Amino acid sequence: MSRFIAGYGAGVIVGILVGVLCLAAPSRVEAGEGGQLVMAATGGDYERKLKEIVFEPFSRETGIEVVLVGGAAGEFWAKAKAMSEIGRLEWDMLEAGSGDVYVPERNSLLLDLGEDCALVPRAKSDGAGEVCHRFGVVPTYGATLLTANRDMFEGDTPRNWSDFFNIEAFPGPRSLPSFGTPWRVLIGALLADGVEPGDLFPLDLDRAFKKLEEIRPHISLWWRTGDQIQRALRDREIAMTLVWNTRIDFLLNEGLPLQRIWEGSTLNEAHWVVFKGAPNRKNALRFLNWYFDHPEVQAAFARAVATSPTTKSALALLPASEQENSPVFPDNLKGVVKVDYEWLAQHHGEIVERWNRWIAQ
């Protein structure tokens, strides 16, 4: 088993907010004997590594061909809804962003996995935490956090959201994401304005947007895809940004002098979900059960990007020394903000509408 894990190497991406625009419509093949499984993915390192570490072994064992189609996260749900409404859904699965499964207009498109995860039982029985939601399962724990290029700051490196907003003490171009639901950015603005982590919810939107006006002139890039922000960091176009932990990992492996900033970070509890109208639903469920029945695959996947598996069996395969860059490593977990996803789901439309108005100004 240890040889299996070691053979996969490093660089796998997990905890991704994913969305899709179909670049080419894959042919439909009915589930059963072999067939296909079509999953929405963001492309780049994610697509390559997910295929290499997870899907290729699955295909070898089952004969099911996995087709990945790429696109932008911010455009995914509208396209999925449009395809579902005309009865021509071409995707079976995607990795939905943190909190997506709590949004009624989104989970209405998804397959109900049943009480206590009846359709993927091992995700419940072997889960290390709340791994199973009614409409999806959590494959790994990741994080979204600030990162700073140490070489682009004189003296101390920024250490929190207050430093991100402090242009005088820490000058340099900033970047923030602008896609999907922007609640992580709003949380950062409130933390920078002095709100205690335990008092964040319900979010004070007026206060958050007022604080964001201070940093707006210094945001040189509102990024929309993982590849876009990786290029900007690689090319030293920005000194500091909010980004996924896995993208930081890729760039650290390339030798970039990035500093992880765990204070004010949030967990990426992304869910693998199956569409209610999936043309290959049986194959999608077969994949989810295969994944949770293979702790060595989960461990290899998490090990490559210093994140955490979500089952007790997979966690037992990882040396403690390799968990230091995981969001659930004790020293890191101290800085992680607890998110009220139920509140975010209830106010999803309001937040998105207000953000879109603000960003368009």
Short mmCIF file of C-alpha atoms in Angstrom, two decimals:
data_model
loop_
_atom_site.label_atom_id
_atom_site.label_comp_id
_atom_site.label_asym_id
_atom_site.label_seq_id
_atom_site.Cartn_x
_atom_site.Cartn_y
_atom_site.Cartn_z
CA MET A 1 0.00 0.00 0.00
CA SER A 2 2.86 2.40 0.81
CA ARG A 3 4.33 1.81 -2.68
CA PHE A 4 0.97 2.72 -4.17
CA ILE A 5 0.93 6.06 -2.34
CA ALA A 6 4.54 6.96 -3.05
CA GLY A 7 4.19 6.24 -6.74
CA TYR A 8 1.79 9.08 -7.35
CA GLY A 9 4.20 11.94 -6.55
CA ALA A 10 3.16 15.51 -5.78
CA GLY A 11 1.11 18.25 -7.26
CA VAL A 12 -2.51 17.04 -7.10
CA ILE A 13 -5.14 19.74 -6.66
CA VAL A 14 -8.07 19.37 -4.28
CA GLY A 15 -10.65 21.66 -2.58
CA ILE A 16 -11.44 23.41 -5.86
CA LEU A 17 -14.35 25.75 -6.52
CA VAL A 18 -15.28 24.31 -10.07
CA GLY A 19 -17.54 25.57 -12.79
CA VAL A 20 -17.94 24.74 -16.41
CA LEU A 21 -18.54 25.96 -19.91
CA CYS A 22 -18.76 23.05 -22.31
CA LEU A 23 -15.91 23.29 -24.80
CA ALA A 24 -17.13 20.23 -26.62
CA ALA A 25 -20.16 18.13 -25.86
CA PRO A 26 -19.08 14.59 -24.99
CA SER A 27 -21.04 11.79 -26.60
CA ARG A 28 -23.62 10.17 -24.36
CA VAL A 29 -23.11 6.56 -23.42
CA GLU A 30 -25.50 4.74 -21.14
CA ALA A 31 -24.15 3.50 -17.82
CA GLY A 32 -23.76 -0.20 -17.33
CA GLU A 33 -21.07 -2.16 -19.17
CA GLY A 34 -18.20 0.29 -19.11
CA GLY A 35 -19.58 3.47 -20.58
CA GLN A 36 -18.68 7.01 -19.60
CA LEU A 37 -18.60 9.36 -16.66
CA VAL A 38 -18.52 13.07 -17.51
CA MET A 39 -17.22 15.47 -14.86
CA ALA A 40 -16.96 19.25 -14.90
CA ALA A 41 -13.48 20.51 -14.04
CA THR A 42 -11.45 23.72 -14.13
CA GLY A 43 -8.66 22.43 -16.35
CA GLY A 44 -4.93 23.00 -15.86
CA ASP A 45 -3.14 21.24 -13.01
CA TYR A 46 -6.42 20.12 -11.48
CA GLU A 47 -7.59 18.26 -14.56
CA ARG A 48 -4.23 16.65 -15.19
CA LYS A 49 -3.67 15.45 -11.63
CA LEU A 50 -7.22 14.39 -10.92
CA LYS A 51 -7.08 12.24 -14.03
CA GLU A 52 -3.67 10.77 -13.17
CA ILE A 53 -4.23 9.92 -9.51
CA VAL A 54 -7.93 9.21 -9.24
CA PHE A 55 -9.68 8.63 -12.54
CA GLU A 56 -7.11 6.51 -14.38
CA PRO A 57 -7.05 3.82 -11.64
CA PHE A 58 -10.85 3.92 -11.54
CA SER A 59 -11.07 3.44 -15.31
CA ARG A 60 -8.58 0.57 -15.25
CA GLU A 61 -10.63 -1.24 -12.61
CA THR A 62 -14.09 -0.60 -14.00
CA GLY A 63 -13.70 0.01 -17.73
CA ILE A 64 -15.59 3.29 -17.35
CA GLU A 65 -14.11 6.12 -19.42
CA VAL A 66 -13.92 9.43 -17.55
CA VAL A 67 -14.35 12.57 -19.66
CA LEU A 68 -13.41 15.92 -18.14
CA VAL A 69 -14.83 19.14 -19.61
CA GLY A 70 -13.49 22.53 -18.56
CA GLY A 71 -14.65 26.06 -18.04
CA ALA A 72 -14.98 28.98 -15.61
CA ALA A 73 -16.47 28.62 -12.13
CA GLY A 74 -18.61 31.74 -12.32
CA GLU A 75 -20.53 30.53 -15.37
CA PHE A 76 -21.12 26.95 -14.33
CA TRP A 77 -24.44 26.94 -12.48
CA ALA A 78 -26.32 29.04 -15.04
CA LYS A 79 -25.26 26.66 -17.80
CA ALA A 80 -26.15 23.56 -15.75
CA LYS A 81 -29.60 25.00 -15.05
CA ALA A 82 -30.15 25.85 -18.70
CA MET A 83 -29.19 22.35 -19.83
CA SER A 84 -31.39 20.76 -17.17
CA GLU A 85 -34.41 22.84 -18.15
CA ILE A 86 -34.28 21.63 -21.74
CA GLY A 87 -33.53 18.04 -20.71
CA ARG A 88 -30.10 17.94 -22.31
CA LEU A 89 -27.75 17.74 -19.36
CA GLU A 90 -24.36 16.61 -20.64
CA TRP A 91 -22.52 16.39 -17.30
CA ASP A 92 -22.80 13.71 -14.63
CA MET A 93 -20.74 15.25 -11.82
CA LEU A 94 -18.81 18.25 -10.65
CA GLU A 95 -16.93 19.40 -7.58
CA ALA A 96 -19.26 22.05 -6.18
CA GLY A 97 -17.79 24.90 -4.17
CA SER A 98 -18.04 25.23 -0.41
CA GLY A 99 -21.65 25.91 0.52
CA ASP A 100 -23.12 25.22 -2.93
CA VAL A 101 -25.03 22.20 -1.63
CA TYR A 102 -26.88 24.48 0.80
CA VAL A 103 -28.27 26.74 -1.94
CA PRO A 104 -31.79 25.55 -2.91
CA GLU A 105 -31.59 26.76 -6.52
CA ARG A 106 -28.41 24.71 -6.90
CA ASN A 107 -29.16 21.56 -4.91
CA SER A 108 -32.46 21.29 -6.76
CA LEU A 109 -30.35 20.15 -9.73
CA LEU A 110 -28.58 17.48 -7.67
CA LEU A 111 -29.22 13.85 -6.78
CA ASP A 112 -30.35 13.25 -3.20
CA LEU A 113 -27.91 10.75 -1.66
CA GLY A 114 -30.43 9.73 1.00
CA GLU A 115 -30.58 9.65 4.76
CA ASP A 116 -27.13 9.01 6.29
CA CYS A 117 -25.61 8.94 2.81
CA ALA A 118 -27.45 5.77 1.85
CA LEU A 119 -26.14 5.80 -1.73
CA VAL A 120 -22.49 6.24 -0.63
CA PRO A 121 -22.52 4.57 2.81
CA ARG A 122 -18.76 4.46 3.47
CA ALA A 123 -18.55 8.24 3.28
CA LYS A 124 -20.70 8.23 6.42
CA SER A 125 -19.34 5.20 8.27
CA ASP A 126 -15.64 5.98 7.66
CA GLY A 127 -15.90 9.77 7.54
CA ALA A 128 -13.57 11.86 9.68
CA GLY A 129 -15.99 14.72 10.23
CA GLU A 130 -19.07 15.83 8.34
CA VAL A 131 -18.10 14.21 5.06
CA CYS A 132 -21.57 13.51 3.71
CA HIS A 133 -24.24 16.05 2.89
CA ARG A 134 -27.65 15.16 1.52
CA PHE A 135 -26.54 16.30 -1.95
CA GLY A 136 -22.81 15.53 -2.02
CA VAL A 137 -19.71 14.10 -0.38
CA VAL A 138 -16.47 15.83 0.63
CA PRO A 139 -13.45 14.14 -1.05
CA THR A 140 -10.74 16.16 0.77
CA TYR A 141 -10.36 19.10 3.11
CA GLY A 142 -8.60 22.10 1.60
CA ALA A 143 -8.49 25.79 2.41
CA THR A 144 -8.70 29.27 0.92
CA LEU A 145 -6.20 31.64 2.48
CA LEU A 146 -4.04 34.66 1.91
CA THR A 147 -0.58 34.24 0.46
CA ALA A 148 2.21 36.78 0.05
CA ASN A 149 5.39 36.82 -2.03
CA ARG A 150 8.13 37.33 0.58
CA ASP A 151 10.54 38.82 -1.97
CA MET A 152 8.13 41.63 -2.82
CA PHE A 153 8.02 43.03 0.73
CA GLU A 154 10.79 44.71 2.66
CA GLY A 155 11.11 43.48 6.21
CA ASP A 156 8.17 41.59 7.66
CA THR A 157 5.73 39.66 5.46
CA PRO A 158 1.99 40.39 5.92
CA ARG A 159 0.37 38.10 8.47
CA ASN A 160 -3.38 38.70 8.34
CA TRP A 161 -6.26 40.51 6.64
CA SER A 162 -5.46 43.78 8.40
CA ASP A 163 -2.04 43.69 6.76
CA PHE A 164 -3.65 42.95 3.38
CA PHE A 165 -5.55 46.24 3.69
CA ASN A 166 -2.54 48.14 5.07
CA ILE A 167 -1.00 49.46 1.86
CA GLU A 168 1.25 51.97 3.63
CA ALA A 169 3.01 49.39 5.79
CA PHE A 170 2.91 46.67 3.13
CA PRO A 171 2.93 48.30 -0.31
CA GLY A 172 2.44 46.19 -3.42
CA PRO A 173 -0.24 45.14 -5.94
CA ARG A 174 -3.08 43.02 -4.54
CA SER A 175 -5.50 40.56 -6.08
CA LEU A 176 -8.84 39.07 -5.03
CA PRO A 177 -11.20 36.54 -6.61
CA SER A 178 -14.42 37.61 -8.29
CA PHE A 179 -16.64 34.68 -9.21
CA GLY A 180 -19.44 32.65 -7.69
CA THR A 181 -20.36 33.84 -4.20
CA PRO A 182 -17.82 36.32 -2.78
CA TRP A 183 -18.40 35.66 0.89
CA ARG A 184 -14.75 34.84 1.57
CA VAL A 185 -13.75 38.32 0.42
CA LEU A 186 -16.48 39.85 2.60
CA ILE A 187 -15.22 37.86 5.59
CA GLY A 188 -11.71 39.19 4.95
CA ALA A 189 -12.95 42.77 4.80
CA LEU A 190 -14.78 42.39 8.11
CA LEU A 191 -11.76 40.81 9.80
CA ALA A 192 -9.63 43.69 8.51
CA ASP A 193 -12.18 46.10 10.00
CA GLY A 194 -11.79 44.58 13.44
CA VAL A 195 -14.65 42.08 13.63
CA GLU A 196 -13.76 39.06 15.79
CA PRO A 197 -13.92 35.68 13.97
CA GLY A 198 -16.64 34.41 16.29
CA ASP A 199 -18.81 37.47 15.58
CA LEU A 200 -18.72 37.36 11.77
CA PHE A 201 -22.17 35.88 11.24
CA PRO A 202 -24.58 37.18 10.29
CA LEU A 203 -22.31 39.10 7.91
CA ASP A 204 -22.62 42.89 8.13
CA LEU A 205 -22.74 43.54 4.37
CA ASP A 206 -22.82 47.34 4.69
CA ARG A 207 -19.68 47.30 6.80
CA ALA A 208 -17.92 44.81 4.53
CA PHE A 209 -18.54 46.75 1.31
CA LYS A 210 -17.56 50.01 2.98
CA LYS A 211 -14.23 48.46 3.98
CA LEU A 212 -13.70 47.03 0.50
CA GLU A 213 -13.83 50.55 -0.94
CA GLU A 214 -10.53 51.21 0.84
CA ILE A 215 -8.67 48.41 -0.94
CA ARG A 216 -10.41 48.63 -4.30
CA PRO A 217 -7.91 51.07 -5.93
CA HIS A 218 -5.08 48.68 -5.04
CA ILE A 219 -6.59 45.54 -6.58
CA SER A 220 -4.75 45.10 -9.86
CA LEU A 221 -6.43 41.78 -10.72
CA TRP A 222 -9.85 40.35 -9.95
CA TRP A 223 -9.08 36.74 -10.79
CA ARG A 224 -11.60 34.22 -12.09
CA THR A 225 -9.68 30.95 -12.68
CA GLY A 226 -6.94 29.07 -10.85
CA ASP A 227 -4.65 29.16 -13.87
CA GLN A 228 -5.06 32.94 -14.10
CA ILE A 229 -3.99 33.60 -10.52
CA GLN A 230 -1.11 31.12 -10.77
CA ARG A 231 0.27 32.99 -13.79
CA ALA A 232 -0.05 36.33 -12.00
CA LEU A 233 1.84 35.05 -8.95
CA ARG A 234 4.44 33.34 -11.10
CA ASP A 235 5.03 36.52 -13.12
CA ARG A 236 5.22 38.71 -9.98
CA GLU A 237 2.27 40.80 -11.15
CA ILE A 238 0.86 40.74 -7.63
CA ALA A 239 2.40 40.64 -4.17
CA MET A 240 -0.53 39.25 -2.21
CA THR A 241 -3.82 37.49 -2.89
CA LEU A 242 -6.57 35.25 -1.56
CA VAL A 243 -6.24 31.83 -3.20
CA TRP A 244 -6.71 28.10 -2.77
CA ASN A 245 -4.08 26.28 -0.69
CA THR A 246 -3.48 23.80 -3.50
CA ARG A 247 -2.51 26.56 -5.95
CA ILE A 248 0.02 27.82 -3.40
CA ASP A 249 1.40 24.30 -3.26
CA PHE A 250 1.95 24.15 -7.02
CA LEU A 251 3.88 27.42 -6.97
CA LEU A 252 5.96 26.49 -3.93
CA ASN A 253 6.97 23.35 -5.80
CA GLU A 254 8.19 25.65 -8.58
CA GLY A 255 10.35 27.54 -6.09
CA LEU A 256 8.26 30.70 -5.61
CA PRO A 257 8.87 32.40 -2.23
CA LEU A 258 5.25 32.36 -1.09
CA GLN A 259 4.13 32.58 2.53
CA ARG A 260 0.93 30.88 3.66
CA ILE A 261 -1.19 33.04 5.98
CA TRP A 262 -3.53 30.81 7.97
CA GLU A 263 -5.10 33.55 10.10
CA GLY A 264 -8.51 34.34 8.64
CA SER A 265 -8.54 31.32 6.32
CA THR A 266 -11.60 29.21 5.53
CA LEU A 267 -11.96 25.50 4.91
CA ASN A 268 -12.79 24.32 1.41
CA GLU A 269 -15.45 21.74 2.05
CA ALA A 270 -16.18 21.27 -1.62
CA HIS A 271 -18.54 18.43 -2.48
CA TRP A 272 -18.50 15.91 -5.29
CA VAL A 273 -22.07 15.98 -6.50
CA VAL A 274 -24.12 14.02 -9.02
CA PHE A 275 -26.72 15.75 -11.16
CA LYS A 276 -30.27 14.55 -10.78
CA GLY A 277 -30.57 14.30 -14.57
CA ALA A 278 -27.11 12.79 -15.12
CA PRO A 279 -27.06 10.64 -18.27
CA ASN A 280 -24.58 8.25 -16.57
CA ARG A 281 -25.88 8.39 -13.01
CA LYS A 282 -25.08 4.76 -12.20
CA ASN A 283 -21.47 5.24 -13.22
CA ALA A 284 -21.24 8.42 -11.14
CA LEU A 285 -22.47 6.58 -8.04
CA ARG A 286 -20.16 3.69 -8.82
CA PHE A 287 -17.25 6.14 -8.89
CA LEU A 288 -18.14 7.75 -5.55
CA ASN A 289 -18.37 4.36 -3.84
CA TRP A 290 -15.12 3.24 -5.48
CA TYR A 291 -13.34 6.34 -4.19
CA PHE A 292 -14.45 5.89 -0.58
CA ASP A 293 -13.62 2.17 -0.77
CA HIS A 294 -10.00 3.02 -1.72
CA PRO A 295 -8.28 4.85 1.17
CA GLU A 296 -4.91 4.50 -0.59
CA VAL A 297 -6.23 6.64 -3.46
CA GLN A 298 -7.58 9.22 -1.03
CA ALA A 299 -4.27 9.29 0.84
CA ALA A 300 -2.23 9.67 -2.36
CA PHE A 301 -4.49 12.47 -3.52
CA ALA A 302 -4.21 14.38 -0.23
CA ARG A 303 -0.53 13.60 0.27
CA ALA A 304 0.41 15.20 -3.02
CA VAL A 305 -1.00 18.58 -2.02
CA ALA A 306 -0.57 18.58 1.79
CA THR A 307 -4.31 18.55 2.38
CA SER A 308 -6.33 16.20 4.49
CA PRO A 309 -8.28 13.10 3.46
CA THR A 310 -11.79 12.90 4.80
CA THR A 311 -11.91 9.28 5.97
CA LYS A 312 -10.32 7.74 9.02
CA SER A 313 -8.85 4.92 6.93
CA ALA A 314 -7.06 7.32 4.59
CA LEU A 315 -5.84 9.57 7.41
CA ALA A 316 -4.18 6.56 9.03
CA LEU A 317 -1.97 6.15 5.95
CA LEU A 318 -0.38 9.61 6.17
CA PRO A 319 2.75 10.34 8.23
CA ALA A 320 2.16 13.12 10.74
CA SER A 321 5.06 15.09 9.23
CA GLU A 322 3.16 15.44 5.95
CA GLN A 323 0.12 17.02 7.57
CA GLU A 324 1.86 20.28 8.54
CA ASN A 325 0.52 22.17 5.51
CA SER A 326 -2.96 20.74 5.94
CA PRO A 327 -5.76 23.06 7.06
CA VAL A 328 -6.66 20.60 9.82
CA PHE A 329 -3.12 20.56 11.26
CA PRO A 330 -3.63 21.94 14.79
CA ASP A 331 -1.45 25.07 14.44
CA ASN A 332 -3.15 25.95 11.15
CA LEU A 333 -6.66 25.14 12.31
CA LYS A 334 -6.38 27.85 14.98
CA GLY A 335 -6.59 30.47 12.25
CA VAL A 336 -9.49 28.90 10.34
CA VAL A 337 -12.77 30.82 10.47
CA LYS A 338 -15.98 28.91 11.18
CA VAL A 339 -18.48 29.54 8.38
CA ASP A 340 -22.27 29.56 8.74
CA TYR A 341 -23.23 27.94 5.43
CA GLU A 342 -26.90 27.89 6.32
CA TRP A 343 -26.93 31.69 6.65
CA LEU A 344 -24.98 32.07 3.42
CA ALA A 345 -27.47 29.85 1.61
CA GLN A 346 -30.39 31.92 2.88
CA HIS A 347 -28.74 35.15 1.70
CA HIS A 348 -27.04 33.81 -1.42
CA GLY A 349 -29.07 35.84 -3.92
CA GLU A 350 -28.71 39.07 -1.95
CA ILE A 351 -24.93 38.68 -1.64
CA VAL A 352 -24.40 37.86 -5.31
CA GLU A 353 -26.64 40.68 -6.53
CA ARG A 354 -24.93 43.23 -4.32
CA TRP A 355 -21.47 42.01 -5.26
CA ASN A 356 -22.23 42.17 -8.97
CA ARG A 357 -23.46 45.76 -8.62
CA TRP A 358 -20.40 46.74 -6.64
CA ILE A 359 -17.82 45.08 -8.88
CA ALA A 360 -19.41 46.63 -11.98
CA GLN A 361 -19.04 50.20 -10.66
#
